[in-house]
Short mmCIF file of C-alpha atoms in Angstrom, two decimals:
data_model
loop_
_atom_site.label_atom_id
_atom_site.label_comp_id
_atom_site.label_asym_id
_atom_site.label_seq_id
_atom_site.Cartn_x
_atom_site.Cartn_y
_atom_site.Cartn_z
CA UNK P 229 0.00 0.00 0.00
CA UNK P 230 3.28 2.45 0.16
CA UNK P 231 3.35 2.66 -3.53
CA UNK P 232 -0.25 3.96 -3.66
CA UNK P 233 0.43 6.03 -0.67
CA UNK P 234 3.34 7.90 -2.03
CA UNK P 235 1.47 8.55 -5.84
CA UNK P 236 -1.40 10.44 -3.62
CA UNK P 237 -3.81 7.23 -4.19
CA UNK P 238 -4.50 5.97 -1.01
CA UNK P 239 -5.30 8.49 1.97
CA UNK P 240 -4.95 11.49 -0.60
CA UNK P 241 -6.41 14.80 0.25
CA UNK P 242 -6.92 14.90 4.00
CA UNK P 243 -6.66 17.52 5.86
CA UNK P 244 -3.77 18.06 7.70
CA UNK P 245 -4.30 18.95 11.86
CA UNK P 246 -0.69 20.13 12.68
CA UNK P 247 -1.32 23.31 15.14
CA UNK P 248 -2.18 23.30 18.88
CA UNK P 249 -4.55 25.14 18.40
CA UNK P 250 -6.35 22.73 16.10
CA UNK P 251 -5.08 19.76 17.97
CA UNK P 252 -7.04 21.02 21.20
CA UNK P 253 -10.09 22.05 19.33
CA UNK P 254 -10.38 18.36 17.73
CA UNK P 255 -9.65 16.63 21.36
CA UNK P 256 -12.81 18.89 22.32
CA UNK P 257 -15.05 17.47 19.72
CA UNK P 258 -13.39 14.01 20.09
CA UNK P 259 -14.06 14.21 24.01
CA UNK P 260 -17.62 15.49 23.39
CA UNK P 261 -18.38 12.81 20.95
CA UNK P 262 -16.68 9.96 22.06
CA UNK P 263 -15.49 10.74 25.73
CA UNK P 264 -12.00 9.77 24.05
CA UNK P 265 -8.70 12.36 23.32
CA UNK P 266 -5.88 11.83 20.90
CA UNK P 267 -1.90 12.28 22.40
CA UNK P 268 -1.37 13.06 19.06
CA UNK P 269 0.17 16.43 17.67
CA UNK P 270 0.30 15.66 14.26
CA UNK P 271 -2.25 13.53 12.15
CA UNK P 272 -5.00 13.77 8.91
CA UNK P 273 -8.35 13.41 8.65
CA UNK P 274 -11.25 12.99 6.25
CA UNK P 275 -14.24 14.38 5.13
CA UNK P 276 -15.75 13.36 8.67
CA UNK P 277 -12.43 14.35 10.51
CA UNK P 278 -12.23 10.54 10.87
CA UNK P 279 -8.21 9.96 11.34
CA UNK P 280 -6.12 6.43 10.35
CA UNK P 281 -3.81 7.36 13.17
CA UNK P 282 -6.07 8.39 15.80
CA UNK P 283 -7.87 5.24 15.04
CA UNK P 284 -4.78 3.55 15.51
CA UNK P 285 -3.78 5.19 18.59
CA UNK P 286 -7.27 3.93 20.23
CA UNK P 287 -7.50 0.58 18.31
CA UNK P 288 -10.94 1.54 17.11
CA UNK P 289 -10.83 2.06 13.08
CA UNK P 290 -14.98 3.56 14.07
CA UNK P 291 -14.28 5.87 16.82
CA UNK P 292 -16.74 7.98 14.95
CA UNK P 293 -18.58 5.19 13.59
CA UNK P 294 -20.04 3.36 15.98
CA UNK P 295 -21.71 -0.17 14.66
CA UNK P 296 -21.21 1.20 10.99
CA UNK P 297 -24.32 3.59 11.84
CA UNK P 298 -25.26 7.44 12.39
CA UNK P 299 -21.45 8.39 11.40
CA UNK P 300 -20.57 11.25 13.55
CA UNK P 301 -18.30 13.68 11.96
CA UNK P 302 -15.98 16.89 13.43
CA UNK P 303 -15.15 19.87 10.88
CA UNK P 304 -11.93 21.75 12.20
CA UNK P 305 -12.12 23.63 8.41
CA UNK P 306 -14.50 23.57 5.44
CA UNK P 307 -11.34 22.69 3.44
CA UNK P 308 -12.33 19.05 4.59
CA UNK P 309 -14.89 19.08 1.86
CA UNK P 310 -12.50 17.82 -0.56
CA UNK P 311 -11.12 15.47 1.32
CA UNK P 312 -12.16 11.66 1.08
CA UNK P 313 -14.61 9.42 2.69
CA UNK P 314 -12.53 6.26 4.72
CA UNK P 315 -14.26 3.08 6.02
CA UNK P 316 -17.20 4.06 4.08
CA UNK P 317 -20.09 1.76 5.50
CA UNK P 318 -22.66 3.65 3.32
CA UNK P 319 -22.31 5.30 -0.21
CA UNK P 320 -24.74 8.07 0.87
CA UNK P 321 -22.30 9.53 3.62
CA UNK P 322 -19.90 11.50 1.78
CA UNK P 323 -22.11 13.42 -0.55
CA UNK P 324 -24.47 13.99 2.91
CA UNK P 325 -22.04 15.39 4.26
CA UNK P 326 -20.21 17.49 1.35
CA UNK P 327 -23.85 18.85 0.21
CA UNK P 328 -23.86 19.59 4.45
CA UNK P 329 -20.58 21.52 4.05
CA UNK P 330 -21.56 23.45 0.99
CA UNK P 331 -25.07 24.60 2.19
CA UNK P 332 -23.45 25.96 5.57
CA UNK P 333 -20.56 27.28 4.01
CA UNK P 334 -20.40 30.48 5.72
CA UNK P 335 -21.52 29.80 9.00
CA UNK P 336 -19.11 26.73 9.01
CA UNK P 337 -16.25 28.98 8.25
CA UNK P 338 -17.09 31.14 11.16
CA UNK P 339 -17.95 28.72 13.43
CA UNK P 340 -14.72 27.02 12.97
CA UNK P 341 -12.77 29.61 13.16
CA UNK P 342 -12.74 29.61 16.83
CA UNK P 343 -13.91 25.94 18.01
CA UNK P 344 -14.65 22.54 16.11
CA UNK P 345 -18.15 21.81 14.85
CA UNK P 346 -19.29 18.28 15.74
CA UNK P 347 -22.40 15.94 14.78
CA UNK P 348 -23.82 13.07 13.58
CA UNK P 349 -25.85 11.64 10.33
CA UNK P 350 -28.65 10.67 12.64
CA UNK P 351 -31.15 7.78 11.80
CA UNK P 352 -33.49 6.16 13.87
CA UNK P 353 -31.92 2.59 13.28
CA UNK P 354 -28.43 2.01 16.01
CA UNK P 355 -27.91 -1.32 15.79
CA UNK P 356 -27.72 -3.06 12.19
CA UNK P 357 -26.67 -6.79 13.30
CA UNK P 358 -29.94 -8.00 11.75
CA UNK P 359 -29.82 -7.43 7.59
CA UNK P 360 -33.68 -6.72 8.28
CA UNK P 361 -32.57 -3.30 9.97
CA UNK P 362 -31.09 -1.55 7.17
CA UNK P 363 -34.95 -1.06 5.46
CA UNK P 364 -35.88 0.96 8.45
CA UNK P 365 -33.64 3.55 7.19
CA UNK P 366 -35.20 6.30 5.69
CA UNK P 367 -33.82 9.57 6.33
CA UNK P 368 -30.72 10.84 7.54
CA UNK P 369 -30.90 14.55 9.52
CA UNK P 370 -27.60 16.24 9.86
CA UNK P 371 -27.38 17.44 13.71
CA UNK P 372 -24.44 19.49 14.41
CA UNK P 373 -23.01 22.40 16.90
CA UNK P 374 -19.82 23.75 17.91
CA UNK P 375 -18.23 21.81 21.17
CA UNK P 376 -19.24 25.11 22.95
CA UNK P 377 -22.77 24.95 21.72
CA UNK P 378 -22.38 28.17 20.07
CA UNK P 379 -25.39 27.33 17.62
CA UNK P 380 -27.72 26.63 20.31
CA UNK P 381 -26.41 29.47 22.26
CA UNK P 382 -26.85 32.18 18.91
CA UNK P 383 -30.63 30.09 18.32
CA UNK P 384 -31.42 31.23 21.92
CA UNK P 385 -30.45 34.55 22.22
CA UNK P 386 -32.66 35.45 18.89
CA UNK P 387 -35.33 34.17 20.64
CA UNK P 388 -34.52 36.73 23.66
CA UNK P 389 -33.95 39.56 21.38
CA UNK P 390 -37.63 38.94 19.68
CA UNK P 391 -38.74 38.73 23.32
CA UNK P 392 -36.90 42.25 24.00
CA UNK P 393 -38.31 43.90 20.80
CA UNK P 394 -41.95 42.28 21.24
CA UNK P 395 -41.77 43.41 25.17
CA UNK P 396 -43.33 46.78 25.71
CA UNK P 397 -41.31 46.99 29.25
CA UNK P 398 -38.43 45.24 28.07
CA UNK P 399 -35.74 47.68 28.72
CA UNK P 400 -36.99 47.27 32.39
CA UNK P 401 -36.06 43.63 32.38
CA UNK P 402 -32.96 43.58 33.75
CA UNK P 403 -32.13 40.02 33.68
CA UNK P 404 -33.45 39.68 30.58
CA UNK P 405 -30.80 41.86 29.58
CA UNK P 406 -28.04 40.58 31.62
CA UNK P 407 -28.65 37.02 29.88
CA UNK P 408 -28.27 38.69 26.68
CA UNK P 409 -24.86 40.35 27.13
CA UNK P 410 -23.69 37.37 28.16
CA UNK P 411 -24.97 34.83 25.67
CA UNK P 412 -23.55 37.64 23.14
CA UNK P 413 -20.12 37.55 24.33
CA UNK P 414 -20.11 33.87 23.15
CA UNK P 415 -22.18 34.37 19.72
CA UNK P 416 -21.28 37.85 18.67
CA UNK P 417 -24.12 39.79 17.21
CA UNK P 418 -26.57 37.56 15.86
CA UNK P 419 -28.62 40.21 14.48
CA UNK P 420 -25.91 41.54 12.00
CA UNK P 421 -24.38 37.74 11.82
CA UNK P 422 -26.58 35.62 11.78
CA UNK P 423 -24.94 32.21 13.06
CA UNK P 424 -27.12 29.38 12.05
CA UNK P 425 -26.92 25.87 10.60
CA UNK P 426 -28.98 24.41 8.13
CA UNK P 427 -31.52 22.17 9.28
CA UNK P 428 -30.97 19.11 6.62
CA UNK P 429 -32.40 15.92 5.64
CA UNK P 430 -31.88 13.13 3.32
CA UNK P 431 -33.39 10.56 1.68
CA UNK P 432 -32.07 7.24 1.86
CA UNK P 433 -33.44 4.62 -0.21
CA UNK P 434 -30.96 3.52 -3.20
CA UNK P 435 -27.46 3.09 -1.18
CA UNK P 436 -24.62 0.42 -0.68
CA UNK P 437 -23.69 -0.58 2.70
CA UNK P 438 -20.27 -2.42 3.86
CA UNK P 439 -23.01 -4.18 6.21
CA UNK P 440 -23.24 -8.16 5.44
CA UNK P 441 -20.09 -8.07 3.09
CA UNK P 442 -21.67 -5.35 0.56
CA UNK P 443 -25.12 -4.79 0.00
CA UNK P 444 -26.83 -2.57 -3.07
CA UNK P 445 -30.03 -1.86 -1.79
CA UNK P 446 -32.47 -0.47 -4.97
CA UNK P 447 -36.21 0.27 -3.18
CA UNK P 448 -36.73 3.65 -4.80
CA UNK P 449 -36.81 2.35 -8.52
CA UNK P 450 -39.91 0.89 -10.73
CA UNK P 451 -38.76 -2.92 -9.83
CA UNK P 452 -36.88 -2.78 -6.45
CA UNK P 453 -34.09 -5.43 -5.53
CA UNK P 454 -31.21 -6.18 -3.03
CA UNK P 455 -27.55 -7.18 -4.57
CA UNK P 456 -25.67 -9.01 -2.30
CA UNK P 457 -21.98 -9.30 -2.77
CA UNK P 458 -21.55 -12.77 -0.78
CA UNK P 459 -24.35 -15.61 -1.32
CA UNK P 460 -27.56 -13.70 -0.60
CA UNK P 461 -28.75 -17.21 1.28
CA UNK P 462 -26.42 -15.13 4.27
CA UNK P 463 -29.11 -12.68 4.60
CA UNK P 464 -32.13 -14.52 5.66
CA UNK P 465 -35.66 -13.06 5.52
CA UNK P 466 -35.66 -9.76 4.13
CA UNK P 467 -38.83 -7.30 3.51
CA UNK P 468 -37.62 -7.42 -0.47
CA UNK P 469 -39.58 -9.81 -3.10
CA UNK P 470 -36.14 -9.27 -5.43
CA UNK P 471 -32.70 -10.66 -3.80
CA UNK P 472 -29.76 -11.66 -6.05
CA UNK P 473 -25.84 -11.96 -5.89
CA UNK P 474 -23.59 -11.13 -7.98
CA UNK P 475 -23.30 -14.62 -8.96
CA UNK P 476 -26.57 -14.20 -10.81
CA UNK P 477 -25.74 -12.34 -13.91
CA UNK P 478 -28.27 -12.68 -15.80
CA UNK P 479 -30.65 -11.26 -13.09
CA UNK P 480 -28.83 -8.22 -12.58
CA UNK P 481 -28.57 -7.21 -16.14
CA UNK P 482 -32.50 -7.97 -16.53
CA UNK P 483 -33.19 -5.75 -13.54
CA UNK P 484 -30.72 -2.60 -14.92
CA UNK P 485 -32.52 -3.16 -17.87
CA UNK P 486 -36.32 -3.25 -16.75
CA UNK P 487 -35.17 0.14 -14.65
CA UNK P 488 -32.92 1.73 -17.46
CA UNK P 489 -30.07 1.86 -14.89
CA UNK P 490 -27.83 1.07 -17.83
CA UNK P 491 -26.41 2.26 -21.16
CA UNK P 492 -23.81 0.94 -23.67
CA UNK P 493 -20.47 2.62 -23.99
CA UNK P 494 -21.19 1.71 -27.80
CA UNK P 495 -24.45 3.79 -27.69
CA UNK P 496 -23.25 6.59 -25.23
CA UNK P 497 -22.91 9.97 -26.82
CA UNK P 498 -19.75 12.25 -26.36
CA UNK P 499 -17.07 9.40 -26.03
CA UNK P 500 -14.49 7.48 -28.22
CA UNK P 501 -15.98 4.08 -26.86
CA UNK P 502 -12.98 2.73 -28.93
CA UNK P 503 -10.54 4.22 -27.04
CA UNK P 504 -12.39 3.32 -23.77
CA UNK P 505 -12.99 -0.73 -24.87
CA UNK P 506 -9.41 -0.81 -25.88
CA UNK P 507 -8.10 0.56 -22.65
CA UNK P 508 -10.47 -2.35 -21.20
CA UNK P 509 -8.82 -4.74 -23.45
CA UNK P 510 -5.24 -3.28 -22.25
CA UNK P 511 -6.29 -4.12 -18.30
CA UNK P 512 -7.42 -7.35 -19.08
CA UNK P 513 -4.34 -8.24 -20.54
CA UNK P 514 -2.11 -7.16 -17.74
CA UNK P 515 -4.23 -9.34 -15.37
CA UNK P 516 -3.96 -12.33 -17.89
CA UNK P 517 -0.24 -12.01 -18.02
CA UNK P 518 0.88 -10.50 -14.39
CA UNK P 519 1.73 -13.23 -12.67
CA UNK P 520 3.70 -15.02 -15.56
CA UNK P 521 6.79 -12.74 -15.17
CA UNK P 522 6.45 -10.42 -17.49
CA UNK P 523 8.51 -7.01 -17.86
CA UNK P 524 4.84 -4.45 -17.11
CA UNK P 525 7.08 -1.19 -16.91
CA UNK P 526 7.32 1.63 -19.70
CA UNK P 527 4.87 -0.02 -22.47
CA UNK P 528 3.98 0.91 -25.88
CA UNK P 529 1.26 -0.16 -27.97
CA UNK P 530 4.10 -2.46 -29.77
CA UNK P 531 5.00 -3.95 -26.53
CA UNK P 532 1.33 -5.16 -25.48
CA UNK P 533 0.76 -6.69 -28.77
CA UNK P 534 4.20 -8.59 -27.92
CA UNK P 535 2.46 -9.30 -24.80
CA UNK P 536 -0.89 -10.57 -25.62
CA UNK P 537 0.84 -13.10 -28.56
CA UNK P 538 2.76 -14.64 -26.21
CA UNK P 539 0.91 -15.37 -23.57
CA UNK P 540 -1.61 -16.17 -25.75
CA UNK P 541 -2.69 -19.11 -24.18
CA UNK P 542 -3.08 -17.32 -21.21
CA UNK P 543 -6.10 -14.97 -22.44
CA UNK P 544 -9.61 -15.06 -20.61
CA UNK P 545 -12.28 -15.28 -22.86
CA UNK P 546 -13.43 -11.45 -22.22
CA UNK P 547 -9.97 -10.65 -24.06
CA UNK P 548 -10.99 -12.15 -27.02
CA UNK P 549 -14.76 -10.59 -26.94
CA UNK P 550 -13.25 -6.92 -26.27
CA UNK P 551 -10.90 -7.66 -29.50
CA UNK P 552 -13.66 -8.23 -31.39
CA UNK P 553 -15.93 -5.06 -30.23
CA UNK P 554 -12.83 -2.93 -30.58
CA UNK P 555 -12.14 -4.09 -34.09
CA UNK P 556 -15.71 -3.45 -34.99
CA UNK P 557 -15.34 -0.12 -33.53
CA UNK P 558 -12.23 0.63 -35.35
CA UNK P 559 -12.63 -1.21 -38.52
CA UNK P 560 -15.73 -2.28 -39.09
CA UNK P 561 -15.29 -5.49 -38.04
CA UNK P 562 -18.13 -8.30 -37.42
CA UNK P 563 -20.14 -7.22 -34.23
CA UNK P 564 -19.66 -10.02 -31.88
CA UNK P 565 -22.59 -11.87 -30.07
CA UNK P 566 -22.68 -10.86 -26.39
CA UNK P 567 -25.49 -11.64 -24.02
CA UNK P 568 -25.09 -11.49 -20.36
CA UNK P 569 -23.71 -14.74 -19.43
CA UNK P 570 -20.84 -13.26 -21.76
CA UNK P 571 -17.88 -12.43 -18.99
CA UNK P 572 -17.65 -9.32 -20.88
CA UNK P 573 -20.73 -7.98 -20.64
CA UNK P 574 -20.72 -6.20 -17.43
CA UNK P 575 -17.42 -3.98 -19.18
CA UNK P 576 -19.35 -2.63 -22.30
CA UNK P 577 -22.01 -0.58 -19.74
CA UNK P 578 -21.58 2.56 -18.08
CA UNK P 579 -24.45 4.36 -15.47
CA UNK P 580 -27.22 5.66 -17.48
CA UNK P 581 -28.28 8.76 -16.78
CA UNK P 582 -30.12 8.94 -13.60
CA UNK P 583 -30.27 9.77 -9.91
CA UNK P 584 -28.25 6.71 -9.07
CA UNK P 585 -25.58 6.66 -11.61
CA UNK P 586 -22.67 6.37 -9.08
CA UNK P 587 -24.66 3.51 -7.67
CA UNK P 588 -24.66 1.64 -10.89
CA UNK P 589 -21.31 2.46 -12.05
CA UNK P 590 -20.03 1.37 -8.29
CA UNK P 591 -21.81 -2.05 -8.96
CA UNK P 592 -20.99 -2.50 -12.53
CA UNK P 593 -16.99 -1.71 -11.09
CA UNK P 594 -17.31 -5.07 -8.66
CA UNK P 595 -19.08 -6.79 -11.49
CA UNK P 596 -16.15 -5.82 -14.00
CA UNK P 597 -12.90 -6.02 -11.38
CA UNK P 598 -10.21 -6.19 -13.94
CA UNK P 599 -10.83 -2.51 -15.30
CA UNK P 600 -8.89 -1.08 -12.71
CA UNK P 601 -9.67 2.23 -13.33
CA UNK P 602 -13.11 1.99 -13.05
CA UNK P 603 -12.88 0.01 -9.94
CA UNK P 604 -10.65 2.37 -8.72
CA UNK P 605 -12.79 5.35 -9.30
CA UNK P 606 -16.17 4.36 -7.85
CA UNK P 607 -15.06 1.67 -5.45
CA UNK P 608 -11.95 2.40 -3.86
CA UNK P 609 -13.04 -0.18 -0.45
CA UNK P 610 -13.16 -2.91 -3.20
CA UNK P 611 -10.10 -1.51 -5.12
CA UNK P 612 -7.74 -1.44 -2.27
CA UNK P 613 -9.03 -5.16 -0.88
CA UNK P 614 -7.96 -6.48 -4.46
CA UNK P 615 -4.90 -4.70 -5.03
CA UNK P 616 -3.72 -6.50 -1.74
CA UNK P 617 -3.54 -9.77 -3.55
CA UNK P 618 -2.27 -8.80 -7.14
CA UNK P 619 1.56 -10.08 -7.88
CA UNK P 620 3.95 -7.08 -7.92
CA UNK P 621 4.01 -7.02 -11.07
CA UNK P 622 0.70 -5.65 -11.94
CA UNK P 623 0.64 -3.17 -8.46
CA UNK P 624 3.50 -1.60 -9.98
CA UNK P 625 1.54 -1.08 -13.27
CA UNK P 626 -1.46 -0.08 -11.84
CA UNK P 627 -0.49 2.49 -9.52
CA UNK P 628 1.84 3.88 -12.57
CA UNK P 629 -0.98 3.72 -15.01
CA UNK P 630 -3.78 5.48 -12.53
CA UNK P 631 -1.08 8.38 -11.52
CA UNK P 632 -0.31 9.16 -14.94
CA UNK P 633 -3.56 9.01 -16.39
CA UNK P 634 -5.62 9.91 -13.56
CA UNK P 635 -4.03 12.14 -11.12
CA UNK P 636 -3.65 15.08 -14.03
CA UNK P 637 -7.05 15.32 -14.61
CA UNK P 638 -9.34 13.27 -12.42
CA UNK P 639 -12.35 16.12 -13.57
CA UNK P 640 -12.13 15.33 -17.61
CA UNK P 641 -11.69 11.41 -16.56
CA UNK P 642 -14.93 11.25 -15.00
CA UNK P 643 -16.44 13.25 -17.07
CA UNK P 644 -15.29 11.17 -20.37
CA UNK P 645 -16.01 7.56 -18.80
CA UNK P 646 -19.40 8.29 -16.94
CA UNK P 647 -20.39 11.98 -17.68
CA UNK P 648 -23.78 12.57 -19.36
CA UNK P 649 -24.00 15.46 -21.92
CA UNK P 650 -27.24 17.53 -22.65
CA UNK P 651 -29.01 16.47 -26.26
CA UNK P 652 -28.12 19.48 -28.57
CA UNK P 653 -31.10 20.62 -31.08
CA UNK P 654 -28.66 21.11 -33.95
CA UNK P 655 -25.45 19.45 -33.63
CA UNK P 656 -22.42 20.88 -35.62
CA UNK P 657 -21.77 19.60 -38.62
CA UNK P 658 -18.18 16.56 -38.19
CA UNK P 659 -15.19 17.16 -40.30
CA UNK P 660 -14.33 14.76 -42.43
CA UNK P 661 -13.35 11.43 -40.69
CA UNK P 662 -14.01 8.09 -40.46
CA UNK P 663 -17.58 7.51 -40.15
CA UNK P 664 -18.37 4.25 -37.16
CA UNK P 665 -20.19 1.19 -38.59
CA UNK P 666 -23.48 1.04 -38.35
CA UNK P 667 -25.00 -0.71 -35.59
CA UNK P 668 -26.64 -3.99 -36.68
CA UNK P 669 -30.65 -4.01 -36.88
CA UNK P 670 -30.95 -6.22 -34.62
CA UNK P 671 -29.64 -4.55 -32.07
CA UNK P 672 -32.32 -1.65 -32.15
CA UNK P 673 -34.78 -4.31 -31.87
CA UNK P 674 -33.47 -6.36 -28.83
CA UNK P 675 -30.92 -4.13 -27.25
CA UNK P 676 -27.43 -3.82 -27.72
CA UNK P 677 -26.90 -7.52 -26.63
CA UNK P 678 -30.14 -8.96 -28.01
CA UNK P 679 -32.91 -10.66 -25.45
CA UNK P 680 -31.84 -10.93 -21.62
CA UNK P 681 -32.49 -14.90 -20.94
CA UNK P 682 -34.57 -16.16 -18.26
CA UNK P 683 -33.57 -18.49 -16.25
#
């Protein structure tokens, strides 16, 4: 894990608590959350102010995170809203609490610049050891104050300054007044600055959990269903009519396609699917041929061909498949057969665009592992598990490959792998290049893979 460590992959972007100052405010929060404190002067955090080494230090990786439910969090800085999620135990988390940060952006930045703000994603679920638990989840409310209370404090004294105004003898209430002055030497003036946080909810129906070895729970679609990573057997009786694992192929790709979850990368507008199916067909082939000793550093489009003939043997059969939708792409080539007991079905689709397209694209990375990119960009838990068992060989190629052509511009990778661009009314006319080949008929009949098969 060094390697990805020092290329800014792995614990990238926290935020850095380095001054007394901050030290003592997070021990506050800490002690106020947790009744625990930190020794240490130096550390990072994430998005939540969740630390590695603090967790360490108390040999409790969910100090702030207790079960895997109603994540408490402690902002020292709104800078933290760039920083990562760690030990995520539910997708929703990080963009609850980023959407948190951005909303209260002002307040946030006053608030901390005196004392630590601390809270919790609150549910009404505390105790998740039964896989029946997770469906009463609903909402999530943000609650939150500075260690000092300072929103409370600010909340009350508008109420007391309402009761002054509203008071005909209220200048004659001299402990009225008294209580004022000195809730305002904590707050400041709260008429002039206003010091308020948000009161914020969220929804929580479509979300993956970490809960049971990896659930993708779907109950706010047209045909609902649970995707267990392990053997869904595990789970018992569930309130869901729809439970499959990720053993069951064919299932999942009928239920992305009876909720249009799903697109081709063939049919996707705004990318070179070429480019992206033959970068597929370049990961697949440094799996294949990893562990067989070959020389992974420095190569060329020469040296992978070299690759892929001799180990030729060695190929899976999605290798093969991706050759053949790549050479249609590119030259026209016959368009392969593919349905979704294919092993490279899964790697032709991308999100479609909808409300839970970093859902989809996080399950279609664990049902696609070998395109490391994708795995590594919308499930790093999964990412980091496998890299831990790949021969040197291909961590050394991988953590290359994803600084080089990820790290410089993680915006326009996205954005060119899963982003969704607007229909225009009157697209420009090309210049001259070579036109695609035509899809075959049958496909807009059928789908891009023809009929899913029932089982």
């Amino acid at each position: 894990m060094n390697r990805l460590i020092r290329a800014g992959l792995m614990f990238g972007n926290l935020f850095h608590v380095h001054s007394p100052a901050l030290v003592e405010r997070y021990n506050r929060a800490l002690h106020h959350l947790t009744g625990q404190r930190t020794k240490l002067s130096d550390f990072y955090v994430d998005i939540s102010g969740y630390s590695p080494e603090v967790g360490d230090e108390l040999g409790d990786p969910l100090y702030l995170n207790h079960k895997g439910v109603n994540r408490q969090f402690i902002l020292l800085s709104v800078d933290q809203r760039t920083a990562p999620l760690l030990n995520t135990q539910f997708s929703t988390s990080k963009a609850i609490l980023q959407e948190f940060i951005a909303e209260n952006e002002a307040a946030l930045f006053a608030l901390t610049a005196k004392d630590a703000v601390a809270g919790e994603l609150v549910n009404s679920v505390y105790d998740v050891s039964d896989p029946k638990r997770l469906f009463d989840i609903r909402r999530i409310t943000i609650d939150a104050d500075t260690t000092g209370g300072t929103v409370k404090d600010a909340s009350k004294l508008a109420e007391m300054v309402d009761q002054f105004r509203d008071t005909d003898d209220g200048w004659y209430d001299d402990v009225l007044i008294a209580e004022m002055i000195s809730l305002a030497g904590k707050t400041g003036d709260v008429v002039r600055n206003p010091v308020k946080l948000k009161s914020m909810s969220f929804d929580q129906r479509n979300f993956w959990t970490a809960h049971f070895g990896g659930l993708y729970v779907f109950q706010d679609v047209e045909h609902p269903a649970v995707i267990a990573s392990e053997s869904k057997e595990d789970l018992g009786d569930i309130p869901m009519e729809y439970v499959f694992d990720t053993s069951q192929r064919n299932r999942i790709a009928q239920f992305f396609r009876l909720n249009g979850l799903t697109e081709t990368i063939l049919e996707a507008r705004g990318i070179k699917s070429a480019a992206i199916l033959r970068q597929k067909l370049d990961f697949v082939l440094i799996d294949a041929v990893a562990g067989q000793g070959a020389d992974l550093s420095d190569l060329s489009r020469g040296d992978l061909r070299r690759l892929a003939r001799q180990h030729a043997d060695k190929l899976p059969p999605e290798f093969h498949t991706l050759g053949q939708l790549v050479n249609w792409a590119e030259n026209g080539g016959a368009f392969p057969s593919i349905d979704s007991d294919d092993p490279v079905y899964f790697y032709t689709l991308r999100a479609a665009d909808t409300p839970d397209a970093e859902l989809v694209n996080m399950l279609l990375a664990q049902l696609a592992p070998k395109d490391i990119r994708q795995l590594f960009i919308c499930h790093k838990d999964l990412f980091y598990e496998t890299y831990a068992g790949w021969p040197e060989a291909k961590k050394a190629y991988v953590a290359d490959f994803l600084e080089r052509e990820y790290q410089v511009d993680k915006a326009g990778v996205r954005d060119a792998l899963f982003g969704h661009e607007p229909a225009l009314e009157a697209p420009p006319l090309p210049r001259k290049r070579k036109k695609p080949p035509p899809v075959p008929d049958r496909i807009a009949a059928v789908g891009p893979w023809g009929a899913v098969k029932r089982r």
